[in-house]
CSV table of C-alpha atoms in Angstrom, one decimal:
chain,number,residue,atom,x,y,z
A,1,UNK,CA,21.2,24.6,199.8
A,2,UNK,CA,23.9,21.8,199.5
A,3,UNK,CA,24.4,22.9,203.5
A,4,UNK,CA,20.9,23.4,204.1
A,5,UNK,CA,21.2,23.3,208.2
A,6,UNK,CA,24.3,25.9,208.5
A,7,UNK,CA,21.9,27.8,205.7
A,8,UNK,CA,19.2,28.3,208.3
A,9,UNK,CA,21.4,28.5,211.0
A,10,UNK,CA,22.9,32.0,209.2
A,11,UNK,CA,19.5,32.8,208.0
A,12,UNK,CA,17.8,32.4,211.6
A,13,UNK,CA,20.9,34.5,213.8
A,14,UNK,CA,20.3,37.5,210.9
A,15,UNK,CA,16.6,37.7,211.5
A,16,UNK,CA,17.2,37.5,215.2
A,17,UNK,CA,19.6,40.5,214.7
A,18,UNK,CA,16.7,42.3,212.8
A,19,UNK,CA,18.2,41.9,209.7
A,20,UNK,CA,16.3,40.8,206.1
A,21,UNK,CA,17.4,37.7,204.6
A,22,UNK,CA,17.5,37.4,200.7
A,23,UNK,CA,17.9,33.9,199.0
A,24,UNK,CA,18.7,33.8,195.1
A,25,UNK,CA,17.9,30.3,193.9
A,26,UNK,CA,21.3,30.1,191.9
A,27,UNK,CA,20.3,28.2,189.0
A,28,UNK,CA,17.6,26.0,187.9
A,29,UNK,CA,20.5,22.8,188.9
A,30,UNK,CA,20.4,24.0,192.1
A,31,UNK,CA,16.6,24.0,192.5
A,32,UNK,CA,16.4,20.6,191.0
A,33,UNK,CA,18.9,19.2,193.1
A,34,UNK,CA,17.9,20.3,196.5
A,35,UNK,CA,13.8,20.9,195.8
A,36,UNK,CA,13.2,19.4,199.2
A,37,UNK,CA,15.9,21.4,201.3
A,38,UNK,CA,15.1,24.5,199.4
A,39,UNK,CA,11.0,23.8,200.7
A,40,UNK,CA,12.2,23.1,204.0
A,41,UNK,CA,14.0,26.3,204.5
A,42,UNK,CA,11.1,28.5,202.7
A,43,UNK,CA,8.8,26.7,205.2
A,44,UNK,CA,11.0,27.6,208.3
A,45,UNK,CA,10.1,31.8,207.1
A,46,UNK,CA,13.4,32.9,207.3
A,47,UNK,CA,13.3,34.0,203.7
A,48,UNK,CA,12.1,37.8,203.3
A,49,UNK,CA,13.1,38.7,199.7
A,50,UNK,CA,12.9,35.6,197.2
A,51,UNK,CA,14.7,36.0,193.4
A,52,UNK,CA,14.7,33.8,190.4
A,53,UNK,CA,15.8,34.1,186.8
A,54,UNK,CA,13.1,32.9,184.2
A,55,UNK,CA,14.9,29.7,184.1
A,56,UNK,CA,14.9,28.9,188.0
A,57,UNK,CA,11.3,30.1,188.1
A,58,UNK,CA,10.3,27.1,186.1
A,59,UNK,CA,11.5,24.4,187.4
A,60,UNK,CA,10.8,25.9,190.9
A,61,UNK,CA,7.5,25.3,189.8
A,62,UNK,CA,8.3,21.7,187.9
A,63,UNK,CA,7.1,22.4,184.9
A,64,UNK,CA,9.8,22.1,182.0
A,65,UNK,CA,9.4,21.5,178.1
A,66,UNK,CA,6.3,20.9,176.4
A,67,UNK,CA,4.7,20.2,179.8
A,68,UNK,CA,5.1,24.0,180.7
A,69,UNK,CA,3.7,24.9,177.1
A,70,UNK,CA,1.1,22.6,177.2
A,71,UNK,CA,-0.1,23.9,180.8
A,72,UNK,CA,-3.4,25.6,181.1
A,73,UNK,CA,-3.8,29.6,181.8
A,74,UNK,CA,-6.2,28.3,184.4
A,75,UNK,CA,-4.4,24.8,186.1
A,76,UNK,CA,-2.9,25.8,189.5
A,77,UNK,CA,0.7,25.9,189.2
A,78,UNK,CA,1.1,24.2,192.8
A,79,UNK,CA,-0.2,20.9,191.0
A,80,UNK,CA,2.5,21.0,188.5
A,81,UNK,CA,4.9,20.8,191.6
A,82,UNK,CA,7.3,17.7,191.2
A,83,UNK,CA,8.2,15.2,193.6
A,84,UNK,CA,9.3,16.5,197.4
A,85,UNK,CA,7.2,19.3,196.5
A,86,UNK,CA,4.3,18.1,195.5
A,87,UNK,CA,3.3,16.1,198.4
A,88,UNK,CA,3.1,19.5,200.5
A,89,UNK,CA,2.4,22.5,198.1
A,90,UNK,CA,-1.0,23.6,198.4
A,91,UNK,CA,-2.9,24.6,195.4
A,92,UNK,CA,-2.1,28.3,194.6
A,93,UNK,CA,-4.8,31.1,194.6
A,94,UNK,CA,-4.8,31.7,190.6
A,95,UNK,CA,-7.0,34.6,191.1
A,96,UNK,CA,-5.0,38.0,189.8
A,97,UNK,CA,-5.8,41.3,191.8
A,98,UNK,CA,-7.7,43.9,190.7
A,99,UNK,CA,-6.4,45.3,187.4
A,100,UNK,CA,-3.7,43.2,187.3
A,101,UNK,CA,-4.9,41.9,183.6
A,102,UNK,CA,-4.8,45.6,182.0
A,103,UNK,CA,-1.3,46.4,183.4
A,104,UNK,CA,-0.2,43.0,182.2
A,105,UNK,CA,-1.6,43.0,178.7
A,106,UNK,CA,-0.2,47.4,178.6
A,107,UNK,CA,3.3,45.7,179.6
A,108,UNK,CA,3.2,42.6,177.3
A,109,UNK,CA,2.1,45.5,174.0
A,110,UNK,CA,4.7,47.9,175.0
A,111,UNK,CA,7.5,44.9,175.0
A,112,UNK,CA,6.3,43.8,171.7
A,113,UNK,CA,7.0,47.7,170.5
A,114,UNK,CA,10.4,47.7,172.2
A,115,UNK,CA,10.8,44.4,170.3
A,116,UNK,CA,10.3,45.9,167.0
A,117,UNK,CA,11.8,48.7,167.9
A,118,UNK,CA,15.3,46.7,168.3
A,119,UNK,CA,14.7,43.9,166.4
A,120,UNK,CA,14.5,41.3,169.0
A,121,UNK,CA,11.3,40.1,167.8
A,122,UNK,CA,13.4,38.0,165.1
A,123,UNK,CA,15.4,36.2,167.8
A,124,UNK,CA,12.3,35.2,169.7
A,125,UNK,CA,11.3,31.9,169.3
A,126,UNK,CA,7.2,31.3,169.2
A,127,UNK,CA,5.2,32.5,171.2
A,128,UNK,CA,4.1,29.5,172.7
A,129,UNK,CA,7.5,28.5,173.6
A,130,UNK,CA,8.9,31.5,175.6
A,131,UNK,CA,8.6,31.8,179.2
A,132,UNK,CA,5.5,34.6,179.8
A,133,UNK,CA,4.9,37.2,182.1
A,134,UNK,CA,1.9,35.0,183.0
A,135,UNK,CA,4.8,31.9,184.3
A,136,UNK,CA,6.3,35.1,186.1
A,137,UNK,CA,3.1,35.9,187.4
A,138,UNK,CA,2.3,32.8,188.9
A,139,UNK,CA,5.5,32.1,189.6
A,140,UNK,CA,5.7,35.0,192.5
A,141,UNK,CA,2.4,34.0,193.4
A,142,UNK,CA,3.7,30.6,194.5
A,143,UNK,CA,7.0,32.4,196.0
A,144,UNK,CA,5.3,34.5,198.0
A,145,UNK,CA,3.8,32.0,199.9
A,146,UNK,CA,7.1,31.7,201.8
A,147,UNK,CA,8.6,35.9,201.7
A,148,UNK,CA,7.6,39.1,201.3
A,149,UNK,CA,8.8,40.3,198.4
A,150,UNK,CA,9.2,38.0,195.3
A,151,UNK,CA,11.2,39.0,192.4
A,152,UNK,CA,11.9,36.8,188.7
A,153,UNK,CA,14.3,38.4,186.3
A,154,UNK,CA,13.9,37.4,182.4
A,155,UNK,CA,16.9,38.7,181.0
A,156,UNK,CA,17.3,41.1,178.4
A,157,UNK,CA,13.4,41.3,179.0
A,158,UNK,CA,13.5,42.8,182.3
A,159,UNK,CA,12.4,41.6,185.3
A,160,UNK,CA,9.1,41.6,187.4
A,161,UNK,CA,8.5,41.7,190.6
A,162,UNK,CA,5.5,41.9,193.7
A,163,UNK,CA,5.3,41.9,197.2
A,164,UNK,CA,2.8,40.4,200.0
A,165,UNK,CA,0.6,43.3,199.6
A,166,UNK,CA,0.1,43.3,196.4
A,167,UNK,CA,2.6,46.2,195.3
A,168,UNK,CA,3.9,45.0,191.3
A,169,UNK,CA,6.7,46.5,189.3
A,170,UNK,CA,7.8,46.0,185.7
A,171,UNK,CA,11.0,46.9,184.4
A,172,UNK,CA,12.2,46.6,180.8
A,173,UNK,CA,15.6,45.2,179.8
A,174,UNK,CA,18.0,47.6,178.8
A,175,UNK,CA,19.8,46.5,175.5
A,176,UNK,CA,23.7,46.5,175.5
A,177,UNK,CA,26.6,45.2,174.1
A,178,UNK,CA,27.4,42.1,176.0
A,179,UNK,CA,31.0,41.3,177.0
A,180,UNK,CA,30.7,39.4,180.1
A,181,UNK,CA,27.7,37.7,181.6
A,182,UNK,CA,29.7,36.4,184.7
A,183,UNK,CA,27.9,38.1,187.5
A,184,UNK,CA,24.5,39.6,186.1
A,185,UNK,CA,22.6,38.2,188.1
A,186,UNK,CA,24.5,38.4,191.4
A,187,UNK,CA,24.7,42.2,190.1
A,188,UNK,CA,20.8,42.3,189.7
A,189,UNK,CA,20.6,40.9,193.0
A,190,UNK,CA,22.4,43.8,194.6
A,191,UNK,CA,21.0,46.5,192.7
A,192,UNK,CA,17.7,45.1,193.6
A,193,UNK,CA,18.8,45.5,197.3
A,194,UNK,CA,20.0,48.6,197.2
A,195,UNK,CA,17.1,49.9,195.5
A,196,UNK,CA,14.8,48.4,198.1
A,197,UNK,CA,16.7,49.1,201.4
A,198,UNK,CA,16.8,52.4,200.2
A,199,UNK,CA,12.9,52.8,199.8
A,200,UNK,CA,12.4,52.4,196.5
C-alpha cells in the first residue's frame, strides 16, 4: 500500500491471467497510514479474498478506544469511517441474514465454555472492552463491499469468516504453547488459502 500503483498493477495482470488476488491488511499502521490508497484499490475490484486481524478490522472501520465501546449495536459502521474514508463509504446494510443471530449467540456461549474450560476467561478484560464477534460481523459486512470472501482472525479466539453469498464459518482458537509469533498470521493467511483453493 506504500506502492499503491505497482500494487494494482500486479493485482490487475493476475486477475487478467484468471488468477484470485488476496490482500492481508498487514497491521492496523498500515491501514491508518494508507486509508485512502487502501480504498482506492478496494474500489478498483481487484481484491477477491480480504483478511484482517481483530486489530486491523477496527481501525479499518475507524473506530478505536472508547469510541468503539461506546458505539451503538445499531449505528452503521460506515459512519464511524475516518477521514479519506468517510467522504465516500456508504452506509452499510446493518441488517444480519436469516439466523445469523442464533448461530452468533450458539458461538459466543460455546467460547465462553471453552473459556472456562481453559481458564482464559481470567485474562479477558470486560466485556465491554474486547473486540466482539458483532465488530467481526460488521466488519466483513463493510469488507465485503469490495471482495468476495472476507475473513477477520481474533487470535487465540479463532477467526470468522463470510463470503458474498452469505456462506459463514466460525473456527475456535486452538490453545498452545507459544514460542514464536513471527509469522502467524502470514501462516493463517496461507492455510486459509489452501483450505479454500482446495474447496473447502
Amino acid at each position: 500500500l506504500y506502492r499503491p500503483e505497482l500494487a494494482k498493477a500486479a493485482m490487475k495482470a493476475a486477475k487478467a491471467r484468471g488468477a484470485l488476488v488476496s490482500l492481508d491488511l498487514a497491521s492496523f499502521e498500515v491501514v491508518r497510514n494508507c486509508r485512502a490508497q487502501l480504498l482506492d484499490l478496494l474500489e478498483s475490484g481487484v481484491v477477491d479474498l480480504l483478511f484482517a486481524n481483530e486489530d486491523e478490522a477496527e481501525e479499518l472501520m475507524g473506530s478505536s478506544g472508547e469510541d468503539h465501546r461506546r458505539r451503538s449495536r445499531d449505528d452503521k459502521p460506515a459512519a464511524c469511517v475516518a477521514k479519506n474514508l468517510s467522504n465516500s463509504a456508504a452506509a452499510v446494510d446493518d441488517a444480519a441474514p436469516a439466523g445469523a443471530e442464533e448461530e452468533r449467540r450458539e458461538g459466543d456461549e460455546a467460547e465462553v465454555r471453552r473459556m472456562k474450560t481453559t481458564g482464559e476467561e481470567e485474562t479477558r478484560g470486560a466485556e465491554d472492552t474486547a473486540f466482539t464477534r458483532e465488530d467481526a460481523e460488521r466488519a466483513m459486512q463493510w469488507m465485503l463491499r469490495y471482495c468476495q470472501v472476507a475473513t477477520v482472525s481474533m487470535g487465540k479466539r479463532g477467526c470468522m469468516a463470510r463470503d458474498a453469498r452469505g456462506n459463514r464459518g466460525v473456527a475456535p482458537g486452538i490453545i498452545v504453547p507459544v514460542v514464536d509469533t513471527t509469522g502467524a498470521g502470514d501462516s493463517f493467511t496461507a492455510g486459509f488459502l489452501h483450505a479454500y483453493l482446495s474447496g473447502a
